[in-house]
Each structure stands twice: as structure tokens, then as C-alpha cells.
Short mmCIF file of C-alpha atoms and ligand atoms in Angstrom, two decimals:
data_model
loop_
_atom_site.label_atom_id
_atom_site.label_comp_id
_atom_site.label_asym_id
_atom_site.label_seq_id
_atom_site.Cartn_x
_atom_site.Cartn_y
_atom_site.Cartn_z
CA MET H 221 -38.67 68.73 -5.41
CA GLU H 222 -39.62 68.82 -9.11
CA ILE H 223 -43.38 68.51 -9.56
CA LEU H 224 -45.12 68.22 -12.93
CA VAL H 225 -48.87 68.62 -13.38
CA CYS H 226 -50.69 67.33 -16.47
CA ILE H 227 -53.42 69.72 -17.55
CA LYS H 228 -55.85 69.42 -20.44
CA GLN H 229 -57.94 71.98 -22.27
CA VAL H 230 -61.54 70.77 -22.62
CA PRO H 231 -64.61 72.22 -24.32
CA GLY H 232 -66.41 74.72 -22.10
CA THR H 233 -69.75 73.51 -23.42
CA SER H 234 -71.47 70.17 -23.96
CA LYS H 235 -72.64 71.29 -27.42
CA VAL H 236 -69.66 69.97 -29.37
CA GLU H 237 -70.29 68.43 -32.79
CA VAL H 238 -68.80 65.11 -33.82
CA ASP H 239 -67.11 64.46 -37.16
CA GLU H 240 -69.23 61.61 -38.50
CA LYS H 241 -66.41 60.17 -40.63
CA THR H 242 -63.70 59.99 -37.95
CA GLY H 243 -65.81 59.94 -34.79
CA VAL H 244 -63.61 62.73 -33.40
CA LEU H 245 -64.95 65.83 -31.61
CA LYS H 246 -64.84 69.03 -33.69
CA ARG H 247 -63.03 71.19 -31.14
CA ASP H 248 -62.12 74.10 -33.45
CA GLY H 249 -63.90 77.34 -32.63
CA VAL H 250 -65.48 75.86 -29.50
CA ASP H 251 -65.15 77.75 -26.19
CA SER H 252 -62.55 76.01 -24.06
CA LYS H 253 -61.40 75.94 -20.47
CA MET H 254 -59.03 74.03 -18.21
CA ASN H 255 -60.34 70.58 -17.29
CA PRO H 256 -61.91 71.37 -13.88
CA TYR H 257 -60.35 68.27 -12.25
CA ASP H 258 -56.88 69.55 -13.21
CA LEU H 259 -57.39 72.63 -11.02
CA TYR H 260 -57.32 70.26 -8.03
CA ALA H 261 -54.09 68.71 -9.33
CA LEU H 262 -52.57 72.18 -9.68
CA GLU H 263 -53.67 73.22 -6.20
CA THR H 264 -52.16 70.03 -4.76
CA ALA H 265 -48.82 70.88 -6.39
CA LEU H 266 -48.94 74.47 -5.10
CA ARG H 267 -49.68 73.30 -1.53
CA ILE H 268 -46.83 70.77 -1.64
CA ARG H 269 -44.45 73.48 -2.87
CA GLU H 270 -45.55 75.75 0.00
CA THR H 271 -44.50 73.17 2.58
CA SER H 272 -41.67 71.31 0.85
CA SER H 273 -40.31 73.91 -1.63
CA GLY H 274 -39.32 73.01 -5.21
CA ASN H 275 -40.54 73.83 -8.71
CA ILE H 276 -43.80 73.17 -10.48
CA GLY H 277 -44.07 72.55 -14.21
CA VAL H 278 -47.22 71.93 -16.22
CA ILE H 279 -47.54 69.97 -19.42
CA SER H 280 -50.45 69.84 -21.83
CA MET H 281 -51.01 68.04 -25.11
CA GLY H 282 -53.23 69.75 -27.60
CA PRO H 283 -53.46 72.28 -30.43
CA PRO H 284 -51.73 75.70 -30.09
CA GLN H 285 -54.81 77.22 -28.38
CA ALA H 286 -54.17 74.89 -25.43
CA MET H 287 -51.49 77.42 -24.42
CA GLU H 288 -54.34 79.27 -22.74
CA VAL H 289 -54.53 76.67 -19.96
CA ILE H 290 -50.79 76.94 -19.43
CA LYS H 291 -51.14 80.73 -19.10
CA GLU H 292 -53.90 80.15 -16.55
CA ALA H 293 -51.58 77.84 -14.61
CA TYR H 294 -48.93 80.58 -14.66
CA MET H 295 -51.51 82.92 -13.14
CA MET H 296 -51.94 80.43 -10.30
CA GLY H 297 -48.19 80.42 -9.59
CA VAL H 298 -46.65 77.67 -11.69
CA ASP H 299 -42.95 78.01 -12.62
CA ARG H 300 -42.71 76.36 -16.03
CA GLY H 301 -45.03 75.20 -18.81
CA ALA H 302 -44.78 73.10 -21.95
CA LEU H 303 -47.22 72.32 -24.73
CA ILE H 304 -46.90 69.09 -26.69
CA SER H 305 -48.29 69.92 -30.08
CA ASP H 306 -47.83 68.47 -33.54
CA ARG H 307 -50.23 67.69 -36.38
CA LYS H 308 -48.86 64.13 -36.25
CA PHE H 309 -50.53 63.70 -32.84
CA ALA H 310 -54.06 64.36 -34.20
CA GLY H 311 -56.61 61.59 -33.72
CA ALA H 312 -54.78 60.08 -30.72
CA ASP H 313 -56.83 57.72 -28.55
CA VAL H 314 -56.09 57.27 -24.84
CA LEU H 315 -53.15 54.92 -25.39
CA ALA H 316 -51.47 57.15 -27.99
CA THR H 317 -52.20 60.26 -25.88
CA SER H 318 -50.60 58.70 -22.81
CA TYR H 319 -47.55 57.57 -24.77
CA THR H 320 -47.18 61.03 -26.31
CA ILE H 321 -47.41 62.74 -22.91
CA SER H 322 -44.93 60.26 -21.42
CA GLN H 323 -42.46 61.18 -24.19
CA GLY H 324 -43.08 64.89 -23.49
CA ILE H 325 -42.37 64.33 -19.79
CA ARG H 326 -39.09 62.59 -20.64
CA LYS H 327 -38.16 65.61 -22.76
CA MET H 328 -38.89 67.99 -19.86
CA GLY H 329 -36.27 66.28 -17.68
CA ASN H 330 -36.13 64.87 -14.18
CA VAL H 331 -39.32 64.93 -12.18
CA ASP H 332 -40.04 63.60 -8.68
CA LEU H 333 -43.81 63.79 -8.61
CA ILE H 334 -46.31 63.85 -11.49
CA ILE H 335 -49.84 64.90 -10.58
CA CYS H 336 -52.88 64.37 -12.83
CA GLY H 337 -56.53 65.16 -12.36
CA LYS H 338 -58.83 62.24 -11.64
CA GLN H 339 -60.42 62.41 -15.09
CA THR H 340 -61.46 64.87 -17.77
CA THR H 341 -64.91 66.25 -18.44
CA ASP H 342 -64.78 65.39 -22.15
CA GLY H 343 -62.98 62.04 -22.60
CA ASP H 344 -63.78 61.00 -19.04
CA THR H 345 -61.78 57.75 -19.10
CA ALA H 346 -59.52 58.42 -16.05
CA GLN H 347 -56.90 56.25 -17.78
CA VAL H 348 -54.31 58.76 -18.92
CA GLY H 349 -52.56 59.22 -15.54
CA PRO H 350 -51.95 55.51 -14.81
CA GLU H 351 -50.99 54.87 -18.46
CA ILE H 352 -48.38 57.67 -18.42
CA ALA H 353 -46.91 56.14 -15.25
CA GLU H 354 -46.78 52.68 -16.84
CA TYR H 355 -45.01 54.06 -19.92
CA LEU H 356 -42.49 55.82 -17.67
CA GLY H 357 -42.11 52.74 -15.44
CA LEU H 358 -43.19 54.68 -12.33
CA PRO H 359 -45.23 53.60 -9.31
CA HIS H 360 -48.63 55.30 -9.25
CA VAL H 361 -51.68 55.81 -7.08
CA ALA H 362 -55.07 56.87 -8.46
CA ASN H 363 -57.99 58.56 -6.69
CA VAL H 364 -55.92 60.26 -4.03
CA LEU H 365 -58.14 61.94 -1.44
CA LYS H 366 -55.53 63.39 0.90
CA ILE H 367 -51.80 64.04 1.06
CA LEU H 368 -50.85 62.85 4.54
CA GLU H 369 -47.11 63.54 4.45
CA VAL H 370 -44.42 64.57 2.01
CA LYS H 371 -41.10 63.05 3.02
CA ASP H 372 -37.67 63.49 1.40
CA LYS H 373 -37.91 60.33 -0.66
CA SER H 374 -41.61 59.44 -0.62
CA ILE H 375 -45.17 60.68 -0.30
CA VAL H 376 -47.89 59.24 1.95
CA VAL H 377 -51.41 59.47 0.54
CA GLU H 378 -54.93 58.37 1.30
CA MET H 379 -56.67 56.79 -1.68
CA ASP H 380 -60.30 56.12 -2.35
CA MET H 381 -60.86 52.43 -3.10
CA PRO H 382 -64.38 51.28 -4.05
CA ASN H 383 -65.31 50.14 -0.52
CA THR H 384 -62.45 51.35 1.65
CA ILE H 385 -59.93 54.11 2.09
CA GLU H 386 -56.34 52.93 1.96
CA VAL H 387 -53.11 54.64 2.95
CA ALA H 388 -50.08 54.20 0.67
CA GLU H 389 -46.50 55.38 0.88
CA VAL H 390 -44.94 55.73 -2.57
CA ASN H 391 -41.31 56.43 -3.33
CA PHE H 392 -40.34 59.24 -5.69
CA PRO H 393 -40.40 59.43 -8.66
CA CYS H 394 -44.09 58.54 -8.84
CA LEU H 395 -47.44 59.66 -10.25
CA ILE H 396 -50.69 60.34 -8.44
CA THR H 397 -54.13 61.26 -9.74
CA VAL H 398 -56.13 63.36 -7.33
CA GLU H 399 -59.80 63.46 -6.46
CA LYS H 400 -61.96 66.54 -6.64
CA ASP H 401 -61.99 68.37 -3.30
CA ILE H 402 -58.50 67.27 -2.21
CA PHE H 403 -57.95 71.03 -1.81
CA GLN H 404 -60.02 74.05 -2.77
CA PRO H 405 -58.33 75.43 -5.94
CA ARG H 406 -57.20 79.05 -5.74
CA LEU H 407 -58.33 81.60 -8.31
CA PRO H 408 -55.85 82.82 -10.92
CA SER H 409 -54.39 86.13 -9.73
CA TYR H 410 -54.59 89.36 -11.74
CA LYS H 411 -51.18 90.37 -10.36
CA MET H 412 -49.72 87.09 -11.63
CA LYS H 413 -51.45 87.61 -14.96
CA LEU H 414 -49.53 90.87 -15.43
CA LYS H 415 -46.31 89.37 -14.09
CA THR H 416 -46.44 86.29 -16.34
CA ARG H 417 -47.81 87.98 -19.48
CA ASP H 418 -44.60 87.33 -21.44
CA LYS H 419 -43.54 84.15 -19.67
CA LYS H 420 -42.21 81.58 -22.12
CA ILE H 421 -44.12 78.41 -22.92
CA GLU H 422 -41.96 75.61 -24.28
CA THR H 423 -43.34 73.73 -27.26
CA ILE H 424 -42.52 70.12 -27.81
CA CYS H 425 -43.12 68.31 -31.11
CA LEU H 426 -42.42 64.83 -32.46
CA ASN H 427 -38.85 65.77 -33.45
CA ASP H 428 -38.04 66.54 -29.79
CA PHE H 429 -38.98 63.04 -28.63
CA GLU H 430 -36.60 60.16 -27.96
CA ASP H 431 -39.00 57.90 -29.87
CA ARG H 432 -39.85 59.48 -33.24
CA ASP H 433 -41.61 56.46 -34.73
CA GLU H 434 -44.69 58.06 -36.33
CA ASN H 435 -46.60 54.78 -36.08
CA LYS H 436 -46.85 55.25 -32.31
CA TYR H 437 -48.62 58.62 -32.41
CA GLY H 438 -51.91 60.17 -33.50
CA LEU H 439 -54.38 58.09 -35.47
CA ASN H 440 -51.58 55.70 -36.60
CA GLY H 441 -50.75 54.80 -33.01
CA SER H 442 -54.37 54.44 -31.86
CA PRO H 443 -55.79 50.92 -31.59
CA THR H 444 -59.26 52.26 -30.68
CA GLN H 445 -61.79 52.21 -33.51
CA VAL H 446 -64.80 54.46 -32.95
CA GLU H 447 -67.71 52.89 -34.86
CA ARG H 448 -70.23 55.61 -34.18
CA ILE H 449 -70.69 58.56 -31.83
CA PHE H 450 -74.10 60.10 -31.26
CA PRO H 451 -75.77 62.25 -28.62
CA PRO H 452 -78.12 60.22 -26.41
CA ASP H 453 -81.85 60.66 -27.08
CA ALA H 454 -83.33 63.12 -24.62
CA ASN H 455 -86.20 61.58 -22.65
CA THR H 456 -88.95 64.18 -22.63
CA ASP H 457 -91.68 61.99 -21.03
CA ARG H 458 -93.55 63.85 -18.30
CA GLU H 459 -96.20 62.79 -15.77
CA THR H 460 -98.26 65.19 -13.68
CA TRP H 461 -99.61 63.91 -10.38
CA THR H 462 -102.27 65.51 -8.21
CA GLY H 463 -103.34 64.65 -4.66
CA SER H 464 -102.35 65.34 -1.08
CA SER H 465 -98.66 65.58 -0.09
CA GLU H 466 -98.90 62.09 1.50
CA GLU H 467 -100.45 60.54 -1.64
CA ILE H 468 -97.88 62.14 -3.91
CA SER H 469 -94.93 61.18 -1.72
CA ASP H 470 -96.19 57.55 -1.48
CA ARG H 471 -96.52 57.46 -5.24
CA LEU H 472 -93.07 58.98 -5.65
CA ILE H 473 -91.49 56.31 -3.42
CA LYS H 474 -93.28 53.54 -5.41
CA LYS H 475 -92.11 55.05 -8.69
CA ILE H 476 -88.51 55.35 -7.51
CA LYS H 477 -88.57 51.66 -6.49
CA GLU H 478 -90.28 50.65 -9.74
CA LEU H 479 -87.58 52.40 -11.74
CA LYS H 480 -85.00 50.65 -9.51
CA PHE H 481 -83.34 53.91 -8.46
CA VAL H 482 -83.22 52.41 -4.95
C1 LIG Y 206 -60.17 57.10 -31.85
C2 LIG Y 206 -60.00 58.36 -31.04
C3 LIG Y 206 -59.58 59.52 -31.68
C4 LIG Y 206 -59.39 60.68 -30.92
N1 LIG Y 206 -58.96 61.80 -31.55
C5 LIG Y 206 -58.78 62.94 -30.86
C6 LIG Y 206 -58.33 64.13 -31.50
O1 LIG Y 206 -58.11 64.18 -32.71
N2 LIG Y 206 -58.16 65.26 -30.74
C7 LIG Y 206 -58.41 65.23 -29.41
O2 LIG Y 206 -58.24 66.26 -28.75
N3 LIG Y 206 -58.84 64.13 -28.76
C8 LIG Y 206 -59.04 62.98 -29.46
N4 LIG Y 206 -59.47 61.87 -28.83
C9 LIG Y 206 -59.69 61.92 -27.38
C10 LIG Y 206 -58.37 61.69 -26.67
O3 LIG Y 206 -57.92 60.39 -26.89
C11 LIG Y 206 -58.59 61.89 -25.18
O4 LIG Y 206 -58.99 63.22 -25.02
C12 LIG Y 206 -57.31 61.66 -24.42
O5 LIG Y 206 -56.89 60.34 -24.53
C13 LIG Y 206 -57.49 61.95 -22.97
O6 LIG Y 206 -58.38 61.02 -22.44
P1 LIG Y 206 -59.40 61.49 -21.37
O7 LIG Y 206 -59.96 62.80 -21.80
O8 LIG Y 206 -60.33 60.37 -21.10
O9 LIG Y 206 -58.45 61.75 -20.12
P2 LIG Y 206 -58.54 61.16 -18.64
O10 LIG Y 206 -57.82 59.87 -18.58
O11 LIG Y 206 -59.94 61.20 -18.11
O12 LIG Y 206 -57.65 62.29 -17.93
C14 LIG Y 206 -57.03 62.09 -16.65
C15 LIG Y 206 -55.98 63.14 -16.45
O13 LIG Y 206 -54.92 62.96 -17.39
C16 LIG Y 206 -54.38 64.23 -17.77
N5 LIG Y 206 -54.60 64.44 -19.21
C17 LIG Y 206 -55.52 63.87 -20.01
N6 LIG Y 206 -55.40 64.34 -21.27
C18 LIG Y 206 -54.38 65.24 -21.25
C19 LIG Y 206 -53.78 66.08 -22.24
N7 LIG Y 206 -54.19 66.11 -23.51
N8 LIG Y 206 -52.75 66.87 -21.86
C20 LIG Y 206 -52.31 66.85 -20.58
N9 LIG Y 206 -52.85 66.10 -19.60
C21 LIG Y 206 -53.87 65.30 -19.94
C22 LIG Y 206 -55.12 65.28 -16.93
O14 LIG Y 206 -54.41 65.46 -15.73
C23 LIG Y 206 -56.44 64.58 -16.65
O15 LIG Y 206 -57.10 65.08 -15.50
C24 LIG Y 206 -59.68 60.69 -29.53
C25 LIG Y 206 -60.13 59.53 -28.91
C26 LIG Y 206 -60.30 58.38 -29.64
C27 LIG Y 206 -60.79 57.15 -28.94
#
């Protein structure tokens, strides 16, 4: 089976400045790491390979430094990695990002199962996975909690719906996005780090795509207009209460109700 995992490099800190003109995060020079939710997607792929065999590829869209997350995936045991990177992709919103990644996936060749994380810790929209699937015309299931069975031509999964848990069987090729805790992600291995030190990372740019229409990528291909981005005001109000434990706990319950937390 050919499995492809989408992984994104995200800032390792919440202290990222915003370009006031474009409303885009200034990511240059900021510490970065693999989107934590994508570690669960990677682990899911590795577990499926252990029981059903096959190959695992990873794909990431980002600037050249995003190769670091591909190297990390190699250290976890992934077979193949590609970075989609081109200045023409800068300023892409969710729609343009998903279209770009879908074109990158087409370039990588046949795939049976695409696995994405549930969401990222920076953009946080949880839309990229389903949008990639729509662009590729594939069936997809989001918020997968458990892999129940991997068959020759389909996968059976448990998905988290708002009020229920549903079981779905989806034919390959398909895309799933997985919940945190589906499996405990393994740590990158030092042995694998040495073994994969010179492992090739493919790079994919606009010229490699089937669709090279520049109007569909980057800022040109992004219908989203960001009017303003600003950090939320920090609420520094404090109250100090004194009294017996019973008095304070009664007051705490009243306050929680007053603030409509319950
Ligand atoms: C107007 C506008 C301009 C923007 N300009 C830029 C910009 O210049 N540079 C920039 O970096 N961001 C930019 N962004 C943010 C960018 O659009 C999002 O980071 C991107 O769409 C991913 O969305 P998300 O983080 O919400 O992913 P989610 O939908 O929350 O991610 C779900 C899953 O999809 C996969 N995935 C998501 N993104 C990637 C990726 N890049 N590569 C591989 N897999 C991925 C992962 O598996 C992830 O777990 C811009 C956004 C807007 C609205």
C-alpha cells in the first residue's frame, strides 16, 4: 500500500509577529517544529505499514527550512519525502494551500491512503485535509479516532462526530485526518538519524505541476482577505478572596456560574 502523510512545519513559539501590511505571520528566523498533530498522522502510517506492509511518503509545503520536518519524519522511519516550495506559493490561504498540496500529491504519483493531522497549531482551521481530498476527488473522513481494520481495498475507521462515534468503511484511494491520541507517536531514532543523514528530499515547484496557472497559487489564488490581525488583550484582572474553605468554594461555584462557565 502507498501511504502519504501531509506534515507541516509550525512555529515552536506563540511569540510570532504579524506583518501589519499583509496580515501574514513573519515566520523567518522563528524557531520551528513539526505540527504536533502530524506526529499522530505519521505514527498511524507507521502502524499501518507494520501490519499491512507498503511504503510511506511525506509531503510538506513551505519554505526550504521545512525540510527539517521531512528529515524528522525520516528519523521516524518514513521511506520518501517531498517539499513543495516556490516563491509563487507565498501568501497562500487555506484554499490555495490545499490546491497546491493536491497538485504536489498528483506529482508524487499513485497513493492509496493520504493521512493528515486533525489541525495545525498555527493556522488551526482543520480544513486542509478535506479540501485536498475534494481537489483530488477522493472520499475522506475527518476526526478519525481509531483504525479498526485495513483491508485490501478499504479501511474501516471510527470517527468522532459531535455527539456520536460513527464507524465508516472507505475505499482506497481515500484521505483521513486523525485525532490526537489515535496512537502514541514514537520518538525519532538516533540510529535512523545517522542512516538517513544523506537521504534525498524531492523538491516540487510550480513548473512540476500539471496546472501551472499562477493565478491559482499564493496570494493570487487566495480569496481570503485578512483585514487585521492582532494579539488578544491579556486580561490581568485579579481578585483575592479570604475566608474558610467552605466560604471560598461556595463563592467559587457562584462565580463560575455567574461567568457562565457551567
Ligand atoms: C490571506 C492568508 C495569507 C497567508 N499567507 C501565508 C504565508 O505567506 N505563509 C504561510 O506559511 N502561511 C500563510 N497563511 C496560512 C496558510 O494559509 C495556512 O497555514 C495553511 O492554509 C494551512 O492551514 P492550517 O494551518 O489551518 O491547516 P489545518 O487545516 O489546520 O491543517 C490540517 C492538516 O493539513 C496538513 N497541512 C496543513 N498545512 C500543510 C502544509 N503546509 N504542508 C503539508 N501539510 C499541511 C497537515 O496534515 C495538518 O495537520 C496565510 C493565510 C491566509 C488566510
